[in-house]
Amino acid sequence: MSAIDALRAAPGSETILGIPRSHWEKQLSNYDWSTRPNTATVVWEFIRKAQQREAPHLLLCGNVGTGKTHIGVGLFRWAAMLEGTMRSAFINMPEFYKLVKSNYGTGHDPIDDIRSADFLVVMDDPFAGNKLHPGDFDILFSCIDIVYQNRAAMVWTMNDDLEYLRSTLQDHEYDRVMANSQVCEFTGPSWRIT
């Protein structure tokens, strides 16, 4: 049995990976790529560049419930199995904003916990569904700074389109996010509605 298979089979492995319970079943292997063949090509190219340490960025944006987070979780699982959880991070940004703020003045900065993530950082919903609160933007760009300092690959999953991103960020911020980025826009109805 390979080390990857052993980790997958281990009791509590999902807890080790730090993936929220709602995402435990999401993997690249069980994503329905037939619905998005162009996205599959982009994701495999992203993986190739990440393995070659080219620090690629991938923005998955568009409609709610169309599989963006599924791919983000799948990429994190791939990275964690390849390089370990210390070198990769999956961050649910709305929850992370709250965590960082609740630790103000305690001597512990949760942002420090991702400083070892020098391979891949996945930021899920960085704009918190268009509900950013005071201080959230500073936390987001602190995380982006770490990604750049570490020359890590970065994935964003967001329910907003590029026009929203362009209108929300200042020019220099937009340039930092878009540098070395591939964008996949997700359209169509939500997969959550049956």
PDB file of C-alpha atoms in Angstrom:
ATOM      1  CA  MET A   1       0.000   0.000   0.000  1.00  0.00           C
ATOM      2  CA  SER A   2       1.369   3.415  -0.941  1.00  0.00           C
ATOM      3  CA  ALA A   3       1.750   6.205   1.615  1.00  0.00           C
ATOM      4  CA  ILE A   4      -1.099   8.051  -0.088  1.00  0.00           C
ATOM      5  CA  ASP A   5      -3.396   5.023   0.114  1.00  0.00           C
ATOM      6  CA  ALA A   6      -2.408   4.506   3.756  1.00  0.00           C
ATOM      7  CA  LEU A   7      -3.309   8.097   4.610  1.00  0.00           C
ATOM      8  CA  ARG A   8      -6.612   7.846   2.767  1.00  0.00           C
ATOM      9  CA  ALA A   9      -7.457   4.639   4.631  1.00  0.00           C
ATOM     10  CA  ALA A  10      -6.402   5.916   8.065  1.00  0.00           C
ATOM     11  CA  PRO A  11      -9.192   6.707  10.537  1.00  0.00           C
ATOM     12  CA  GLY A  12      -9.435  10.466  10.912  1.00  0.00           C
ATOM     13  CA  SER A  13      -7.479  11.181   7.742  1.00  0.00           C
ATOM     14  CA  GLU A  14      -9.981  13.875   6.775  1.00  0.00           C
ATOM     15  CA  THR A  15      -9.322  15.581  10.098  1.00  0.00           C
ATOM     16  CA  ILE A  16      -5.590  15.385   9.443  1.00  0.00           C
ATOM     17  CA  LEU A  17      -6.124  17.134   6.133  1.00  0.00           C
ATOM     18  CA  GLY A  18      -8.185  19.860   7.821  1.00  0.00           C
ATOM     19  CA  ILE A  19     -10.982  19.737   5.269  1.00  0.00           C
ATOM     20  CA  PRO A  20     -14.426  20.829   6.497  1.00  0.00           C
ATOM     21  CA  ARG A  21     -16.826  17.906   6.921  1.00  0.00           C
ATOM     22  CA  SER A  22     -19.022  19.240   4.091  1.00  0.00           C
ATOM     23  CA  HIS A  23     -16.103  18.718   1.696  1.00  0.00           C
ATOM     24  CA  TRP A  24     -14.909  15.265   2.747  1.00  0.00           C
ATOM     25  CA  GLU A  25     -16.152  13.557  -0.423  1.00  0.00           C
ATOM     26  CA  LYS A  26     -14.692  16.102  -2.867  1.00  0.00           C
ATOM     27  CA  GLN A  27     -11.759  14.815  -4.892  1.00  0.00           C
ATOM     28  CA  LEU A  28     -10.410  15.411  -8.374  1.00  0.00           C
ATOM     29  CA  SER A  29     -11.113  11.758  -9.144  1.00  0.00           C
ATOM     30  CA  ASN A  30     -14.861  12.057  -8.541  1.00  0.00           C
ATOM     31  CA  TYR A  31     -15.443  15.393 -10.275  1.00  0.00           C
ATOM     32  CA  ASP A  32     -17.578  15.138 -13.420  1.00  0.00           C
ATOM     33  CA  TRP A  33     -15.045  16.485 -15.913  1.00  0.00           C
ATOM     34  CA  SER A  34     -17.303  15.615 -18.850  1.00  0.00           C
ATOM     35  CA  THR A  35     -19.325  18.729 -18.033  1.00  0.00           C
ATOM     36  CA  ARG A  36     -16.213  20.957 -18.215  1.00  0.00           C
ATOM     37  CA  PRO A  37     -13.570  19.461 -20.505  1.00  0.00           C
ATOM     38  CA  ASN A  38     -11.820  22.825 -20.967  1.00  0.00           C
ATOM     39  CA  THR A  39     -11.546  23.211 -17.199  1.00  0.00           C
ATOM     40  CA  ALA A  40      -9.938  19.775 -16.973  1.00  0.00           C
ATOM     41  CA  THR A  41      -7.213  20.903 -19.372  1.00  0.00           C
ATOM     42  CA  VAL A  42      -6.579  24.048 -17.318  1.00  0.00           C
ATOM     43  CA  VAL A  43      -6.449  22.114 -14.020  1.00  0.00           C
ATOM     44  CA  TRP A  44      -3.978  19.533 -15.355  1.00  0.00           C
ATOM     45  CA  GLU A  45      -1.777  22.350 -16.686  1.00  0.00           C
ATOM     46  CA  PHE A  46      -1.984  24.045 -13.274  1.00  0.00           C
ATOM     47  CA  ILE A  47      -0.853  20.797 -11.614  1.00  0.00           C
ATOM     48  CA  ARG A  48       2.067  20.485 -14.033  1.00  0.00           C
ATOM     49  CA  LYS A  49       3.199  24.061 -13.339  1.00  0.00           C
ATOM     50  CA  ALA A  50       2.798  23.621  -9.577  1.00  0.00           C
ATOM     51  CA  GLN A  51       4.992  20.515  -9.641  1.00  0.00           C
ATOM     52  CA  GLN A  52       7.630  22.480 -11.546  1.00  0.00           C
ATOM     53  CA  ARG A  53       7.441  25.268  -8.921  1.00  0.00           C
ATOM     54  CA  GLU A  54       6.285  27.864 -11.446  1.00  0.00           C
ATOM     55  CA  ALA A  55       3.927  29.395  -8.822  1.00  0.00           C
ATOM     56  CA  PRO A  56       0.787  29.305 -10.964  1.00  0.00           C
ATOM     57  CA  HIS A  57      -2.460  30.942  -9.882  1.00  0.00           C
ATOM     58  CA  LEU A  58      -5.895  29.533 -10.697  1.00  0.00           C
ATOM     59  CA  LEU A  59      -9.098  31.537 -10.318  1.00  0.00           C
ATOM     60  CA  LEU A  60     -12.302  29.518 -10.336  1.00  0.00           C
ATOM     61  CA  CYS A  61     -15.179  31.972 -10.490  1.00  0.00           C
ATOM     62  CA  GLY A  62     -18.857  32.036 -11.351  1.00  0.00           C
ATOM     63  CA  ASN A  63     -22.211  30.702 -10.283  1.00  0.00           C
ATOM     64  CA  VAL A  64     -22.864  29.156  -6.880  1.00  0.00           C
ATOM     65  CA  GLY A  65     -22.928  25.359  -6.761  1.00  0.00           C
ATOM     66  CA  THR A  66     -21.149  24.685 -10.057  1.00  0.00           C
ATOM     67  CA  GLY A  67     -18.154  22.751  -8.713  1.00  0.00           C
ATOM     68  CA  LYS A  68     -15.507  25.393  -8.006  1.00  0.00           C
ATOM     69  CA  THR A  69     -14.922  24.403  -4.387  1.00  0.00           C
ATOM     70  CA  HIS A  70     -14.966  20.726  -5.384  1.00  0.00           C
ATOM     71  CA  ILE A  71     -11.970  21.371  -7.642  1.00  0.00           C
ATOM     72  CA  GLY A  72     -10.280  23.557  -4.991  1.00  0.00           C
ATOM     73  CA  VAL A  73     -10.623  20.811  -2.366  1.00  0.00           C
ATOM     74  CA  GLY A  74      -9.439  18.239  -4.900  1.00  0.00           C
ATOM     75  CA  LEU A  75      -6.330  20.293  -5.648  1.00  0.00           C
ATOM     76  CA  PHE A  76      -5.621  20.675  -1.936  1.00  0.00           C
ATOM     77  CA  ARG A  77      -5.983  16.905  -1.428  1.00  0.00           C
ATOM     78  CA  TRP A  78      -3.607  16.295  -4.335  1.00  0.00           C
ATOM     79  CA  ALA A  79      -1.056  18.741  -2.895  1.00  0.00           C
ATOM     80  CA  ALA A  80      -1.379  17.395   0.656  1.00  0.00           C
ATOM     81  CA  MET A  81      -0.839  13.843  -0.538  1.00  0.00           C
ATOM     82  CA  LEU A  82       2.140  14.908  -2.653  1.00  0.00           C
ATOM     83  CA  GLU A  83       3.880  17.408  -0.354  1.00  0.00           C
ATOM     84  CA  GLY A  84       2.137  17.151   3.021  1.00  0.00           C
ATOM     85  CA  THR A  85      -0.243  19.366   4.936  1.00  0.00           C
ATOM     86  CA  MET A  86       2.499  21.659   6.249  1.00  0.00           C
ATOM     87  CA  ARG A  87       3.382  22.773   2.715  1.00  0.00           C
ATOM     88  CA  SER A  88      -0.230  23.191   1.570  1.00  0.00           C
ATOM     89  CA  ALA A  89      -3.273  24.941   3.011  1.00  0.00           C
ATOM     90  CA  PHE A  90      -7.007  25.019   2.377  1.00  0.00           C
ATOM     91  CA  ILE A  91      -8.547  28.146   3.872  1.00  0.00           C
ATOM     92  CA  ASN A  92     -12.278  28.825   4.127  1.00  0.00           C
ATOM     93  CA  MET A  93     -11.748  32.578   4.037  1.00  0.00           C
ATOM     94  CA  PRO A  94     -14.982  33.777   5.755  1.00  0.00           C
ATOM     95  CA  GLU A  95     -14.193  31.494   8.723  1.00  0.00           C
ATOM     96  CA  PHE A  96     -10.511  32.444   8.615  1.00  0.00           C
ATOM     97  CA  TYR A  97     -11.342  36.161   8.829  1.00  0.00           C
ATOM     98  CA  LYS A  98     -13.328  35.463  12.019  1.00  0.00           C
ATOM     99  CA  LEU A  99     -10.542  33.282  13.437  1.00  0.00           C
ATOM    100  CA  VAL A 100      -7.857  35.902  12.877  1.00  0.00           C
ATOM    101  CA  LYS A 101      -9.987  38.659  14.437  1.00  0.00           C
ATOM    102  CA  SER A 102     -10.912  36.534  17.448  1.00  0.00           C
ATOM    103  CA  ASN A 103      -7.192  36.062  18.132  1.00  0.00           C
ATOM    104  CA  TYR A 104      -6.295  39.763  18.067  1.00  0.00           C
ATOM    105  CA  GLY A 105      -4.328  40.546  21.227  1.00  0.00           C
ATOM    106  CA  THR A 106      -3.841  36.897  22.219  1.00  0.00           C
ATOM    107  CA  GLY A 107      -0.286  36.579  20.958  1.00  0.00           C
ATOM    108  CA  HIS A 108      -1.356  33.970  18.371  1.00  0.00           C
ATOM    109  CA  ASP A 109      -1.826  35.030  14.773  1.00  0.00           C
ATOM    110  CA  PRO A 110      -3.518  32.296  12.685  1.00  0.00           C
ATOM    111  CA  ILE A 111      -1.902  33.847   9.604  1.00  0.00           C
ATOM    112  CA  ASP A 112       1.409  32.535  10.963  1.00  0.00           C
ATOM    113  CA  ASP A 113      -0.008  29.010  10.686  1.00  0.00           C
ATOM    114  CA  ILE A 114       0.111  29.172   6.890  1.00  0.00           C
ATOM    115  CA  ARG A 115       3.660  30.512   6.586  1.00  0.00           C
ATOM    116  CA  SER A 116       4.977  26.988   5.938  1.00  0.00           C
ATOM    117  CA  ALA A 117       2.575  26.567   2.986  1.00  0.00           C
ATOM    118  CA  ASP A 118       5.159  27.002   0.268  1.00  0.00           C
ATOM    119  CA  PHE A 119       3.611  24.597  -2.252  1.00  0.00           C
ATOM    120  CA  LEU A 120      -0.132  25.365  -2.564  1.00  0.00           C
ATOM    121  CA  VAL A 121      -2.652  27.648  -0.876  1.00  0.00           C
ATOM    122  CA  VAL A 122      -6.369  27.339  -1.710  1.00  0.00           C
ATOM    123  CA  MET A 123      -8.481  30.333  -0.662  1.00  0.00           C
ATOM    124  CA  ASP A 124     -12.163  29.438  -0.725  1.00  0.00           C
ATOM    125  CA  ASP A 125     -14.603  32.380  -1.064  1.00  0.00           C
ATOM    126  CA  PRO A 126     -12.131  35.228  -0.413  1.00  0.00           C
ATOM    127  CA  PHE A 127     -14.847  37.864  -0.833  1.00  0.00           C
ATOM    128  CA  ALA A 128     -17.168  36.095   1.621  1.00  0.00           C
ATOM    129  CA  GLY A 129     -20.119  36.246  -0.757  1.00  0.00           C
ATOM    130  CA  ASN A 130     -19.695  40.014  -1.198  1.00  0.00           C
ATOM    131  CA  LYS A 131     -19.907  40.474   2.581  1.00  0.00           C
ATOM    132  CA  LEU A 132     -16.417  41.569   3.576  1.00  0.00           C
ATOM    133  CA  HIS A 133     -16.245  43.139   7.036  1.00  0.00           C
ATOM    134  CA  PRO A 134     -13.731  45.688   8.350  1.00  0.00           C
ATOM    135  CA  GLY A 135     -10.275  44.139   8.475  1.00  0.00           C
ATOM    136  CA  ASP A 136     -11.083  41.245   6.104  1.00  0.00           C
ATOM    137  CA  PHE A 137      -9.335  42.862   3.169  1.00  0.00           C
ATOM    138  CA  ASP A 138      -6.123  43.315   5.188  1.00  0.00           C
ATOM    139  CA  ILE A 139      -6.226  39.646   6.224  1.00  0.00           C
ATOM    140  CA  LEU A 140      -6.774  38.561   2.617  1.00  0.00           C
ATOM    141  CA  PHE A 141      -3.781  40.508   1.368  1.00  0.00           C
ATOM    142  CA  SER A 142      -1.627  39.272   4.244  1.00  0.00           C
ATOM    143  CA  CYS A 143      -2.380  35.754   2.980  1.00  0.00           C
ATOM    144  CA  ILE A 144      -1.604  36.786  -0.603  1.00  0.00           C
ATOM    145  CA  ASP A 145       1.711  38.263   0.588  1.00  0.00           C
ATOM    146  CA  ILE A 146       2.609  34.889   2.131  1.00  0.00           C
ATOM    147  CA  VAL A 147       1.768  33.111  -1.122  1.00  0.00           C
ATOM    148  CA  TYR A 148       4.047  35.460  -3.036  1.00  0.00           C
ATOM    149  CA  GLN A 149       6.872  35.277  -0.492  1.00  0.00           C
ATOM    150  CA  ASN A 150       6.711  31.474  -0.568  1.00  0.00           C
ATOM    151  CA  ARG A 151       6.400  31.299  -4.366  1.00  0.00           C
ATOM    152  CA  ALA A 152       3.504  28.931  -3.790  1.00  0.00           C
ATOM    153  CA  ALA A 153       0.749  28.017  -6.214  1.00  0.00           C
ATOM    154  CA  MET A 154      -2.556  29.727  -5.391  1.00  0.00           C
ATOM    155  CA  VAL A 155      -6.174  28.784  -6.071  1.00  0.00           C
ATOM    156  CA  TRP A 156      -9.152  31.073  -5.504  1.00  0.00           C
ATOM    157  CA  THR A 157     -12.721  29.823  -5.607  1.00  0.00           C
ATOM    158  CA  MET A 158     -15.255  32.626  -5.715  1.00  0.00           C
ATOM    159  CA  ASN A 159     -18.901  33.112  -6.571  1.00  0.00           C
ATOM    160  CA  ASP A 160     -18.112  36.434  -8.190  1.00  0.00           C
ATOM    161  CA  ASP A 161     -17.120  37.149 -11.763  1.00  0.00           C
ATOM    162  CA  LEU A 162     -14.004  38.921 -12.993  1.00  0.00           C
ATOM    163  CA  GLU A 163     -15.916  42.185 -13.371  1.00  0.00           C
ATOM    164  CA  TYR A 164     -16.642  42.152  -9.630  1.00  0.00           C
ATOM    165  CA  LEU A 165     -13.008  41.382  -8.903  1.00  0.00           C
ATOM    166  CA  ARG A 166     -11.901  44.240 -11.170  1.00  0.00           C
ATOM    167  CA  SER A 167     -14.321  46.704  -9.559  1.00  0.00           C
ATOM    168  CA  THR A 168     -13.453  45.653  -5.991  1.00  0.00           C
ATOM    169  CA  LEU A 169      -9.652  45.679  -6.149  1.00  0.00           C
ATOM    170  CA  GLN A 170      -7.355  48.595  -6.792  1.00  0.00           C
ATOM    171  CA  ASP A 171      -5.229  48.295  -9.931  1.00  0.00           C
ATOM    172  CA  HIS A 172      -2.088  47.097  -8.125  1.00  0.00           C
ATOM    173  CA  GLU A 173      -4.096  44.567  -6.076  1.00  0.00           C
ATOM    174  CA  TYR A 174      -5.841  43.257  -9.171  1.00  0.00           C
ATOM    175  CA  ASP A 175      -2.489  42.895 -10.927  1.00  0.00           C
ATOM    176  CA  ARG A 176      -1.092  40.889  -7.991  1.00  0.00           C
ATOM    177  CA  VAL A 177      -4.049  38.503  -8.012  1.00  0.00           C
ATOM    178  CA  MET A 178      -4.051  38.100 -11.798  1.00  0.00           C
ATOM    179  CA  ALA A 179      -0.273  37.669 -12.208  1.00  0.00           C
ATOM    180  CA  ASN A 180       0.491  34.212 -13.624  1.00  0.00           C
ATOM    181  CA  SER A 181      -3.245  33.395 -13.377  1.00  0.00           C
ATOM    182  CA  GLN A 182      -5.448  31.118 -15.384  1.00  0.00           C
ATOM    183  CA  VAL A 183      -9.166  31.838 -15.073  1.00  0.00           C
ATOM    184  CA  CYS A 184     -12.014  29.343 -15.336  1.00  0.00           C
ATOM    185  CA  GLU A 185     -15.483  30.880 -15.346  1.00  0.00           C
ATOM    186  CA  PHE A 186     -18.285  28.542 -14.258  1.00  0.00           C
ATOM    187  CA  THR A 187     -21.741  29.091 -15.698  1.00  0.00           C
ATOM    188  CA  GLY A 188     -24.920  27.077 -15.696  1.00  0.00           C
ATOM    189  CA  PRO A 189     -27.323  25.968 -12.995  1.00  0.00           C
ATOM    190  CA  SER A 190     -26.286  24.920  -9.527  1.00  0.00           C
ATOM    191  CA  TRP A 191     -25.489  21.221  -9.099  1.00  0.00           C
ATOM    192  CA  ARG A 192     -26.900  21.463  -5.580  1.00  0.00           C
ATOM    193  CA  ILE A 193     -30.442  21.848  -6.874  1.00  0.00           C
ATOM    194  CA  THR A 194     -31.870  18.460  -7.820  1.00  0.00           C
TER     195      THR A 194
END
